[in-house]
């Protein structure tokens, strides 16, 4: 089953299959088909590779499709964010999710950049050869590629530059896409910081007003500290009445019933054993 947009859990097989066909089916078919292709070519031996031509290089490129599985991580993180009950923690998680997305994209970009560098092509040169990185360790070459990929979000770097046509074309594409991603990331980060400031500004103003009141009335330091801590605790644990939550009036009636049942069933179960058995 899956969780529908209206909050209900869809368990009907036909609806579940239709949702899967519209979402992850094509990606899974491509990934599984690639695995079967590698298996069949491996069983057939070198003659199969000769008949296909440049199939080895093609398969190495198609292997990059497996990186699209990272899209599922984004979906999992979105579901995790929706489960958070703290608004502040939700904003911080969103900022961390954006940072992870930047690192993930930089990793993919670095791997492709390194892969292009290992293929000399017709020019018989690449950035690995020109800058003499071929004899260095794989870990250092990866970090160098990662450094190049991350720098594309801020305008590129002069230490390493494209040295053939393929690297130049890829560098232009990455630069344009990195510019768009950097602008989107900066906008999202600014929005999240503003939202976090708005969430904390109300409580900060109340605490500041309390401190001024205590200072004007010359309250001793120990008592003032106890009062401030107690006030902060009350602000954090303050109960929000249902009438003040406007969105609860627009959700469906079945979900309202489930909400009230889960909200009040523990209290009712404590006063009569019948309800505790019914709740189980």
XYZ file of C-alpha atoms in Angstrom:
280
model
C 0.000 0.000 0.000
C 0.891 3.665 -0.047
C -0.093 6.856 1.693
C -2.350 8.936 -0.547
C -2.320 12.728 -0.701
C -5.606 12.926 1.220
C -4.080 11.130 4.223
C -5.652 7.708 3.651
C -3.685 4.457 3.301
C -4.493 2.923 -0.070
C -4.471 -0.896 0.036
C -6.487 -1.818 -3.072
C -4.193 -3.862 -5.374
C -5.321 -2.156 -8.581
C -4.708 1.339 -7.194
C -1.355 0.271 -5.727
C -0.247 -1.226 -9.059
C -1.373 1.876 -10.956
C 0.574 4.130 -8.576
C 3.693 1.981 -8.947
C 3.458 2.048 -12.750
C 3.311 5.839 -12.661
C 6.226 6.273 -10.259
C 9.103 3.807 -9.865
C 8.258 1.140 -12.447
C 10.254 2.611 -15.343
C 13.334 3.214 -13.177
C 13.221 -0.295 -11.714
C 12.836 -1.840 -15.180
C 15.884 0.074 -16.451
C 18.013 -0.950 -13.463
C 16.934 -4.612 -13.502
C 17.267 -4.750 -17.291
C 20.815 -3.426 -17.025
C 21.686 -6.128 -14.488
C 20.289 -8.828 -16.784
C 22.226 -7.352 -19.736
C 25.485 -7.516 -17.800
C 24.720 -11.076 -16.729
C 23.927 -12.265 -20.253
C 26.974 -10.577 -21.754
C 29.156 -12.047 -19.029
C 27.849 -15.548 -19.718
C 28.241 -15.160 -23.490
C 31.914 -14.195 -23.137
C 34.062 -11.858 -25.167
C 32.377 -12.657 -28.497
C 29.202 -10.960 -27.328
C 31.144 -7.806 -26.573
C 32.716 -7.942 -30.026
C 29.322 -8.228 -31.709
C 27.836 -5.379 -29.727
C 30.824 -3.172 -30.466
C 31.483 -0.590 -27.767
C 29.084 -2.264 -25.374
C 31.565 -2.200 -22.487
C 31.718 1.585 -22.504
C 27.957 1.809 -23.044
C 27.263 -0.421 -20.058
C 29.583 1.643 -17.876
C 27.624 4.744 -18.849
C 24.275 3.025 -18.280
C 25.411 2.002 -14.821
C 24.943 5.631 -13.864
C 21.197 4.978 -13.980
C 21.610 3.253 -10.632
C 22.414 6.633 -9.141
C 18.788 7.596 -9.789
C 17.924 5.401 -6.814
C 19.013 8.363 -4.716
C 15.662 9.928 -5.627
C 14.067 7.481 -3.216
C 16.252 8.863 -0.427
C 14.733 12.283 -1.106
C 11.242 10.783 -0.777
C 12.190 9.038 2.483
C 13.603 12.282 3.888
C 10.392 14.100 2.940
C 8.297 11.519 4.801
C 10.648 11.777 7.789
C 10.287 15.577 7.806
C 6.492 15.277 7.799
C 6.656 13.066 10.897
C 8.546 15.682 12.912
C 6.362 17.429 15.467
C 8.774 20.264 16.198
C 8.511 23.122 13.726
C 12.033 24.309 14.492
C 13.449 20.822 13.992
C 11.500 20.554 10.744
C 13.124 23.736 9.408
C 16.597 22.578 10.449
C 15.978 19.182 8.829
C 14.921 20.878 5.615
C 18.155 22.879 5.567
C 20.185 19.707 6.181
C 18.266 17.960 3.396
C 19.166 20.712 0.953
C 22.821 20.458 1.961
C 22.759 16.682 1.436
C 21.228 17.211 -1.999
C 24.098 19.550 -2.943
C 26.676 17.016 -1.726
C 24.924 14.191 -3.596
C 24.813 16.145 -6.842
C 28.487 17.120 -6.403
C 29.372 13.438 -5.912
C 27.603 12.420 -9.136
C 29.191 15.314 -11.014
C 32.648 14.399 -9.686
C 32.281 10.745 -10.709
C 31.232 11.696 -14.248
C 34.061 14.255 -14.457
C 36.579 11.615 -13.417
C 35.070 9.088 -15.843
C 35.422 11.545 -18.726
C 39.003 12.213 -17.661
C 39.918 8.537 -17.872
C 38.712 8.375 -21.501
C 41.402 10.058 -23.626
C 39.356 10.080 -26.836
C 40.713 11.367 -30.133
C 42.681 14.171 -28.487
C 44.734 11.658 -26.436
C 44.702 14.048 -23.518
C 42.583 14.796 -20.468
C 42.773 16.751 -17.252
C 44.239 13.722 -15.453
C 47.154 13.608 -17.907
C 47.780 17.321 -18.244
C 47.848 17.957 -14.490
C 49.670 14.672 -13.798
C 47.096 13.175 -11.448
C 47.149 9.703 -13.021
C 49.923 8.387 -10.771
C 48.310 9.648 -7.565
C 46.030 7.574 -5.335
C 42.391 6.995 -6.239
C 41.260 8.715 -3.041
C 43.201 11.880 -3.958
C 41.813 11.832 -7.512
C 38.283 11.515 -6.147
C 38.791 14.422 -3.748
C 40.183 16.490 -6.612
C 37.132 15.685 -8.745
C 34.855 16.472 -5.796
C 36.638 19.781 -5.293
C 36.105 20.631 -8.961
C 32.408 19.678 -8.775
C 31.725 21.724 -5.629
C 33.526 24.747 -7.071
C 31.095 24.800 -10.016
C 28.415 26.129 -7.656
C 30.543 29.236 -7.076
C 31.848 29.903 -10.592
C 34.420 27.158 -11.136
C 38.123 26.886 -10.382
C 41.362 27.758 -12.206
C 43.447 24.939 -10.733
C 41.811 22.321 -13.020
C 40.270 23.145 -16.406
C 38.848 21.054 -19.293
C 41.494 19.838 -21.740
C 39.424 18.319 -24.581
C 36.083 18.811 -26.316
C 34.120 16.370 -24.159
C 35.408 17.875 -20.940
C 34.633 21.363 -22.251
C 31.045 20.458 -23.159
C 30.507 18.738 -19.821
C 32.038 21.702 -17.986
C 29.624 24.125 -19.673
C 26.628 21.943 -18.795
C 27.706 21.537 -15.166
C 28.403 25.259 -14.810
C 24.934 26.237 -16.071
C 23.165 23.632 -13.979
C 25.287 24.477 -10.936
C 24.398 28.158 -11.296
C 20.674 27.329 -11.223
C 21.090 24.934 -8.268
C 23.154 27.459 -6.317
C 20.478 30.124 -6.818
C 17.724 27.708 -5.744
C 19.729 26.549 -2.724
C 20.460 30.126 -1.621
C 16.792 31.063 -1.989
C 15.625 28.008 -0.044
C 18.229 28.552 2.669
C 17.226 32.216 3.051
C 13.554 31.235 3.252
C 14.288 28.584 5.899
C 16.385 30.986 7.988
C 13.621 33.621 7.805
C 11.036 31.039 8.804
C 13.201 29.913 11.724
C 13.652 33.521 12.829
C 9.889 34.117 12.721
C 9.245 31.001 14.798
C 11.665 32.036 17.527
C 11.080 35.797 17.446
C 7.744 35.626 19.307
C 9.155 33.701 22.275
C 12.315 35.821 22.270
C 10.269 39.001 22.569
C 8.301 37.576 25.501
C 11.471 36.455 27.305
C 13.077 39.854 26.662
C 10.052 41.649 28.105
C 10.187 39.390 31.176
C 13.880 40.167 31.691
C 13.250 43.909 31.496
C 10.443 43.587 34.023
C 12.645 41.663 36.436
C 15.467 44.147 36.016
C 13.251 47.185 36.553
C 11.879 45.702 39.772
C 15.382 44.760 40.992
C 14.638 41.047 41.400
C 17.591 39.045 42.705
C 19.600 36.994 40.237
C 18.706 33.543 41.592
C 14.982 34.225 41.646
C 15.101 35.871 38.220
C 16.873 32.835 36.776
C 14.251 30.471 38.218
C 11.435 32.621 36.863
C 12.975 32.764 33.387
C 13.532 29.013 33.220
C 10.004 28.312 34.399
C 8.590 30.738 31.826
C 10.609 29.111 29.024
C 9.371 25.674 30.082
C 5.776 26.894 30.072
C 6.189 28.356 26.608
C 7.557 25.080 25.266
C 4.894 22.894 26.896
C 1.940 25.219 26.363
C -1.158 23.310 25.204
C -2.650 24.526 21.923
C -6.484 24.382 21.946
C -8.140 22.663 19.012
C -10.252 25.729 18.227
C -7.122 27.753 17.423
C -5.921 25.299 14.735
C -7.803 26.383 11.622
C -6.631 23.510 9.397
C -8.377 20.936 11.598
C -11.706 22.253 10.327
C -10.936 21.448 6.688
C -9.726 17.832 7.036
C -12.152 15.012 6.277
C -14.597 13.727 8.873
C -13.068 10.183 9.052
C -9.665 11.671 9.836
C -11.232 13.903 12.491
C -12.788 10.804 14.053
C -9.435 9.001 14.081
C -7.766 12.079 15.549
C -10.273 12.396 18.399
C -10.196 8.656 19.053
C -6.412 8.588 19.397
C -6.513 11.778 21.442
C -9.126 10.737 24.014
C -8.999 6.920 24.051
C -6.146 6.740 26.631
C -8.161 8.866 29.068
C -11.344 6.821 28.579
C -9.448 3.503 28.894
C -8.146 4.492 32.325
C -11.661 4.796 33.766
C -13.304 1.607 32.459
C -11.821 -1.808 31.545
C -14.282 -2.226 28.656
C -12.674 0.583 26.684
C -9.174 -0.749 27.349
C -10.182 -4.131 25.885
C -11.851 -2.384 22.935
C -8.763 -0.285 22.337
C -6.573 -3.406 22.180
